[in-house]
mmCIF file of the C-alpha atoms, coordinates in Angstrom:
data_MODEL
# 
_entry.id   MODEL 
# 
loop_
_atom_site.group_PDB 
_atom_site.id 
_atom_site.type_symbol 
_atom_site.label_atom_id 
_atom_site.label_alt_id 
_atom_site.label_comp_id 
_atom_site.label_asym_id 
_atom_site.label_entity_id 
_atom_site.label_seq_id 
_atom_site.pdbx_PDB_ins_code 
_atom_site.Cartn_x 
_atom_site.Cartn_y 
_atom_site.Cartn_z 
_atom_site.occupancy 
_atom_site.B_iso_or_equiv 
_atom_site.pdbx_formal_charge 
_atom_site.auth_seq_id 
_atom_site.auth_comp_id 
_atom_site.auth_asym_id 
_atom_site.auth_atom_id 
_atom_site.pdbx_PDB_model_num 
ATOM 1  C CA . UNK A 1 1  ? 28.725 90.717 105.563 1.00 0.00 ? 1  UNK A CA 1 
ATOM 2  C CA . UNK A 1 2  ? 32.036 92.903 106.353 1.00 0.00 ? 2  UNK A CA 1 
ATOM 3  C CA . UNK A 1 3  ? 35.154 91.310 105.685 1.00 0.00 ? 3  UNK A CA 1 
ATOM 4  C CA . UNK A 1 4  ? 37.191 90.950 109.097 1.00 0.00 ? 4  UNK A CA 1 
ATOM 5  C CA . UNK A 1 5  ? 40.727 91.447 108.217 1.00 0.00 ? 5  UNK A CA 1 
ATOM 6  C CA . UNK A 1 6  ? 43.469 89.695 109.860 1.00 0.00 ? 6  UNK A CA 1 
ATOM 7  C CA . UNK A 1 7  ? 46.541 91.003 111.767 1.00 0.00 ? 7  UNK A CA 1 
ATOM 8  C CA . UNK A 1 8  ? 49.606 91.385 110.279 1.00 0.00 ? 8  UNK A CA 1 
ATOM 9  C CA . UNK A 1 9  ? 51.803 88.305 111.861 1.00 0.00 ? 9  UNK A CA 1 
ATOM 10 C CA . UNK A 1 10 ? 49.092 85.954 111.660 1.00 0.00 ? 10 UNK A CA 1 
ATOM 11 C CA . UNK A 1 11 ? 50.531 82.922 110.747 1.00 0.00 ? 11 UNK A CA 1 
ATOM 12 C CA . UNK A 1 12 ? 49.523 79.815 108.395 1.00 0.00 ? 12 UNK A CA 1 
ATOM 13 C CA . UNK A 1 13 ? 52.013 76.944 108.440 1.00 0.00 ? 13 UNK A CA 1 
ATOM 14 C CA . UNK A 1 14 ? 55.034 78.784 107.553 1.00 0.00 ? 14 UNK A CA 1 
ATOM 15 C CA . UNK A 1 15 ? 53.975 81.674 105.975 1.00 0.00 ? 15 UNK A CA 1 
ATOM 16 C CA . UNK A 1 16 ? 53.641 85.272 108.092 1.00 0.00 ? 16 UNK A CA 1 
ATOM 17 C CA . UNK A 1 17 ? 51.202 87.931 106.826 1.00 0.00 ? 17 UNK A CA 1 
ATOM 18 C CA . UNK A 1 18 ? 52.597 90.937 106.223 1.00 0.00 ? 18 UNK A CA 1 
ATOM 19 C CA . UNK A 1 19 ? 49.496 93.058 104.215 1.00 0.00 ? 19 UNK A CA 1 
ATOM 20 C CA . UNK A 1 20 ? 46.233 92.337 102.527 1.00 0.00 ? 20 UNK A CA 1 
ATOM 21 C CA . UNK A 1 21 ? 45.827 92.562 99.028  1.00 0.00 ? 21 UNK A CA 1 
ATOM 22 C CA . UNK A 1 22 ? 42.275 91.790 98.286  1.00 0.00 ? 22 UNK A CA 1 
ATOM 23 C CA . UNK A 1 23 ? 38.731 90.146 98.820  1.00 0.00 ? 23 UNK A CA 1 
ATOM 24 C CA . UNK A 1 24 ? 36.179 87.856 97.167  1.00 0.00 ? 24 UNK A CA 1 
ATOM 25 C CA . UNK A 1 25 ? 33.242 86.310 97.197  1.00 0.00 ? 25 UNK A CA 1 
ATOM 26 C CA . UNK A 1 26 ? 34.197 84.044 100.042 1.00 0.00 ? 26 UNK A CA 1 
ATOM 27 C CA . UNK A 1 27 ? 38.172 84.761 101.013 1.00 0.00 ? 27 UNK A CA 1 
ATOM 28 C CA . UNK A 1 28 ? 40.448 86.764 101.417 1.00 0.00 ? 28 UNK A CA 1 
ATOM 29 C CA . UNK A 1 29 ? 44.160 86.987 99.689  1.00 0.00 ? 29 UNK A CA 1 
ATOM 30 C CA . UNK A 1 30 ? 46.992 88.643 101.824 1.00 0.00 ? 30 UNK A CA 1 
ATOM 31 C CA . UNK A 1 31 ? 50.749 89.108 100.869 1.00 0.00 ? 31 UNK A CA 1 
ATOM 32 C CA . UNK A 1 32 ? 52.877 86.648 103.615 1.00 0.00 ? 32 UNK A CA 1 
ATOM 33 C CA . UNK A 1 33 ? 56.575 86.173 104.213 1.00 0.00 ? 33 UNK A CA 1 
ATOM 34 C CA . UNK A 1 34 ? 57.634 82.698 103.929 1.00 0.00 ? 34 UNK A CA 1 
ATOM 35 C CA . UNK A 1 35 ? 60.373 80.660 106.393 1.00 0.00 ? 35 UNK A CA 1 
ATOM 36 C CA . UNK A 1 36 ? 63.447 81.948 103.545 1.00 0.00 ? 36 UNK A CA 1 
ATOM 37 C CA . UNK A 1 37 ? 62.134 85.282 103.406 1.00 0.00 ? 37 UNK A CA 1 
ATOM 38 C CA . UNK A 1 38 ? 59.938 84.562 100.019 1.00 0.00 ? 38 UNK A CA 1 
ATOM 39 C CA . UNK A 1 39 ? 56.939 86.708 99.416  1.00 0.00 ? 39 UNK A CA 1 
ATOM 40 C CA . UNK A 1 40 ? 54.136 84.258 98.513  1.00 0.00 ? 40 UNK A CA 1 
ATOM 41 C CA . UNK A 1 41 ? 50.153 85.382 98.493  1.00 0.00 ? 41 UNK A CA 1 
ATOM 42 C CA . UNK A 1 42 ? 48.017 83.297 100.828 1.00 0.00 ? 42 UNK A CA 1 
ATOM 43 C CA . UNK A 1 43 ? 44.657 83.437 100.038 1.00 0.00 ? 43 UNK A CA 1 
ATOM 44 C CA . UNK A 1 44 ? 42.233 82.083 102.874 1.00 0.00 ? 44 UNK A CA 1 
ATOM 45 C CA . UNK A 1 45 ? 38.865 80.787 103.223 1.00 0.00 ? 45 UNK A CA 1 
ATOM 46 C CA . UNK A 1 46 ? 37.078 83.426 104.625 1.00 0.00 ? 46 UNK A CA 1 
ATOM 47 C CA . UNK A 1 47 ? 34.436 81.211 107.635 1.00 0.00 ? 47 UNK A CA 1 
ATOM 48 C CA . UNK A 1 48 ? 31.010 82.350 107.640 1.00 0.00 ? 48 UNK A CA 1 
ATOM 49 C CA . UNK A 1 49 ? 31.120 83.118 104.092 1.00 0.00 ? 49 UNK A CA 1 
ATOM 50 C CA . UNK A 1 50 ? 28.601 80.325 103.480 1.00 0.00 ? 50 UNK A CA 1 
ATOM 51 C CA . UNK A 1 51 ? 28.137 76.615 103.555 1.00 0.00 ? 51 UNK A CA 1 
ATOM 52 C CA . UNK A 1 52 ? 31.627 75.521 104.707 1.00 0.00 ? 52 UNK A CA 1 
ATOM 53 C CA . UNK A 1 53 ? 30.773 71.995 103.620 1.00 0.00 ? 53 UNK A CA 1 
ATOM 54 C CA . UNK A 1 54 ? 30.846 73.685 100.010 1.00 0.00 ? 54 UNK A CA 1 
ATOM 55 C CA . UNK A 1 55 ? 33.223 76.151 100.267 1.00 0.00 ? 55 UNK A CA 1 
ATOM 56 C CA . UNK A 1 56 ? 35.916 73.589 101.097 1.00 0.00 ? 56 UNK A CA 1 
ATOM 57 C CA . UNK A 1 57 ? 35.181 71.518 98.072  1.00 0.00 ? 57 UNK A CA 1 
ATOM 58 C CA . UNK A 1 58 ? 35.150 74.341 96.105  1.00 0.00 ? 58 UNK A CA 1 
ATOM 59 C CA . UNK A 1 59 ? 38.617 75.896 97.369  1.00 0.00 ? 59 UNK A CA 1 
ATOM 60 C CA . UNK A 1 60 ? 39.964 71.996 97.305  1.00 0.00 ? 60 UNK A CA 1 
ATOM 61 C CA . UNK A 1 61 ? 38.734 71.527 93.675  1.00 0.00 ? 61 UNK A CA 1 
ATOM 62 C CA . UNK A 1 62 ? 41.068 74.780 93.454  1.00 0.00 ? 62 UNK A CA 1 
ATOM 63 C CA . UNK A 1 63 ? 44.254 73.932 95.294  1.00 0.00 ? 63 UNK A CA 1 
ATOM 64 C CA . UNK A 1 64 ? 44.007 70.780 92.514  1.00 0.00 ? 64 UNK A CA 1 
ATOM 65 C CA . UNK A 1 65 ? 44.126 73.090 89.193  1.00 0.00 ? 65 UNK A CA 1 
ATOM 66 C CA . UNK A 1 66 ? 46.621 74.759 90.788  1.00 0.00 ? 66 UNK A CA 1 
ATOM 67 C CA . UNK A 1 67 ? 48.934 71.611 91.431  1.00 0.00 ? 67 UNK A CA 1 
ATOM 68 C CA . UNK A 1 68 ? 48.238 70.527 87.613  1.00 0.00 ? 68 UNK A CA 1 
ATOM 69 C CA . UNK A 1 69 ? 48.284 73.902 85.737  1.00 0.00 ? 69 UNK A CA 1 
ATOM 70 C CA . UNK A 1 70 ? 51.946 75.141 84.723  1.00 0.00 ? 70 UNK A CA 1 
ATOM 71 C CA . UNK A 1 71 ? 51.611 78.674 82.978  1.00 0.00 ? 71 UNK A CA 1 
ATOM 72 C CA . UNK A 1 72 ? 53.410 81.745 83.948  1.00 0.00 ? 72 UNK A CA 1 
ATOM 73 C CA . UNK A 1 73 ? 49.881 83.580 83.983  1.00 0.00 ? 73 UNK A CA 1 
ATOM 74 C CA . UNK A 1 74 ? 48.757 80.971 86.720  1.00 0.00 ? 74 UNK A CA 1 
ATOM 75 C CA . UNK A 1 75 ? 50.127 81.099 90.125  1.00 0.00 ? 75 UNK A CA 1 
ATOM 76 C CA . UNK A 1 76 ? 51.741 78.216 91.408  1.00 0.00 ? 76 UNK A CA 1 
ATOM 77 C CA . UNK A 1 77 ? 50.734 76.286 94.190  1.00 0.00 ? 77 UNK A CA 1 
ATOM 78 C CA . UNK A 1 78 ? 53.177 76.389 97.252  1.00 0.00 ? 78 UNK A CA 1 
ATOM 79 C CA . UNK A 1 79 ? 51.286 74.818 99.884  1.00 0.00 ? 79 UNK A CA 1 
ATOM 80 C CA . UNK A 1 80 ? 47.813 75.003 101.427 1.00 0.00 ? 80 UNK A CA 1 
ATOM 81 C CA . UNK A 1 81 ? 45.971 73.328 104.980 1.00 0.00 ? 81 UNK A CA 1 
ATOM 82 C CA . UNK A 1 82 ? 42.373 72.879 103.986 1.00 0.00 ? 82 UNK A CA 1 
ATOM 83 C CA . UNK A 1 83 ? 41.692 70.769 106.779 1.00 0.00 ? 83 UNK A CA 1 
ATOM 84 C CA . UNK A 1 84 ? 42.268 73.486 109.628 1.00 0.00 ? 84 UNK A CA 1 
ATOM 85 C CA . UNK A 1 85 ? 39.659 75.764 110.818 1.00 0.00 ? 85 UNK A CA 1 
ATOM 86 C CA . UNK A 1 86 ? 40.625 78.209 108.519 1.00 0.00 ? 86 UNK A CA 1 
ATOM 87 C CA . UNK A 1 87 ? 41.475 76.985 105.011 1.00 0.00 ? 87 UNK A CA 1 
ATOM 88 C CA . UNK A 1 88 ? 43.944 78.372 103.195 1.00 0.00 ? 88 UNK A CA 1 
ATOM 89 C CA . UNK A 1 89 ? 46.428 78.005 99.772  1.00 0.00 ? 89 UNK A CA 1 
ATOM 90 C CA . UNK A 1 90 ? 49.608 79.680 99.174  1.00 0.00 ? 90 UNK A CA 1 
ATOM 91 C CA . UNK A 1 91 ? 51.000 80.809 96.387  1.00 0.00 ? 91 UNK A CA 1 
# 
């Protein structure tokens, strides 16, 4: 399947994106602007992917390490909506 992009000013919560910066197996991570002007990375569940059942477990089981891990070779979890139609995490 082709990854479908998004448009730059596409919005999640706060955060505005402002350019893509890569893709995986099932999302997609974009550089966003955040309501202070921060740059934070969103990365977001990429629907039709898969099972969504299981891909929401799996990016939920992430957005936990994330709130648990402190490392500076780990990003840190900002904020993240996995309840919407179209998950997401920032960081």
């Amino acid at each position: 399947m082709a990854t479908v992009l998004l448009s730059r000013n596409t919005k999640f919560g706060e955060y505005k994106l402002i350019g893509h910066i890569g893709s995986g197996g099932f999302s997609d991570v974009y550089k966003a602007e955040g309501p202070n002007g921060s740059t934070v990375a969103i990365k977001v569940l990429r629907v039709g992917a898969g099972d969504l059942s299981d891909l929401r477990d799996r990016f939920s089981k992430e957005r936990d390490v994330l709130s648990i891990v402190s490392s500076r070779n780990v990003a840190k979890l900002i904020d993240a909506d996995l309840t919407g139609d179209q998950p997401w995490i920032a960081s």
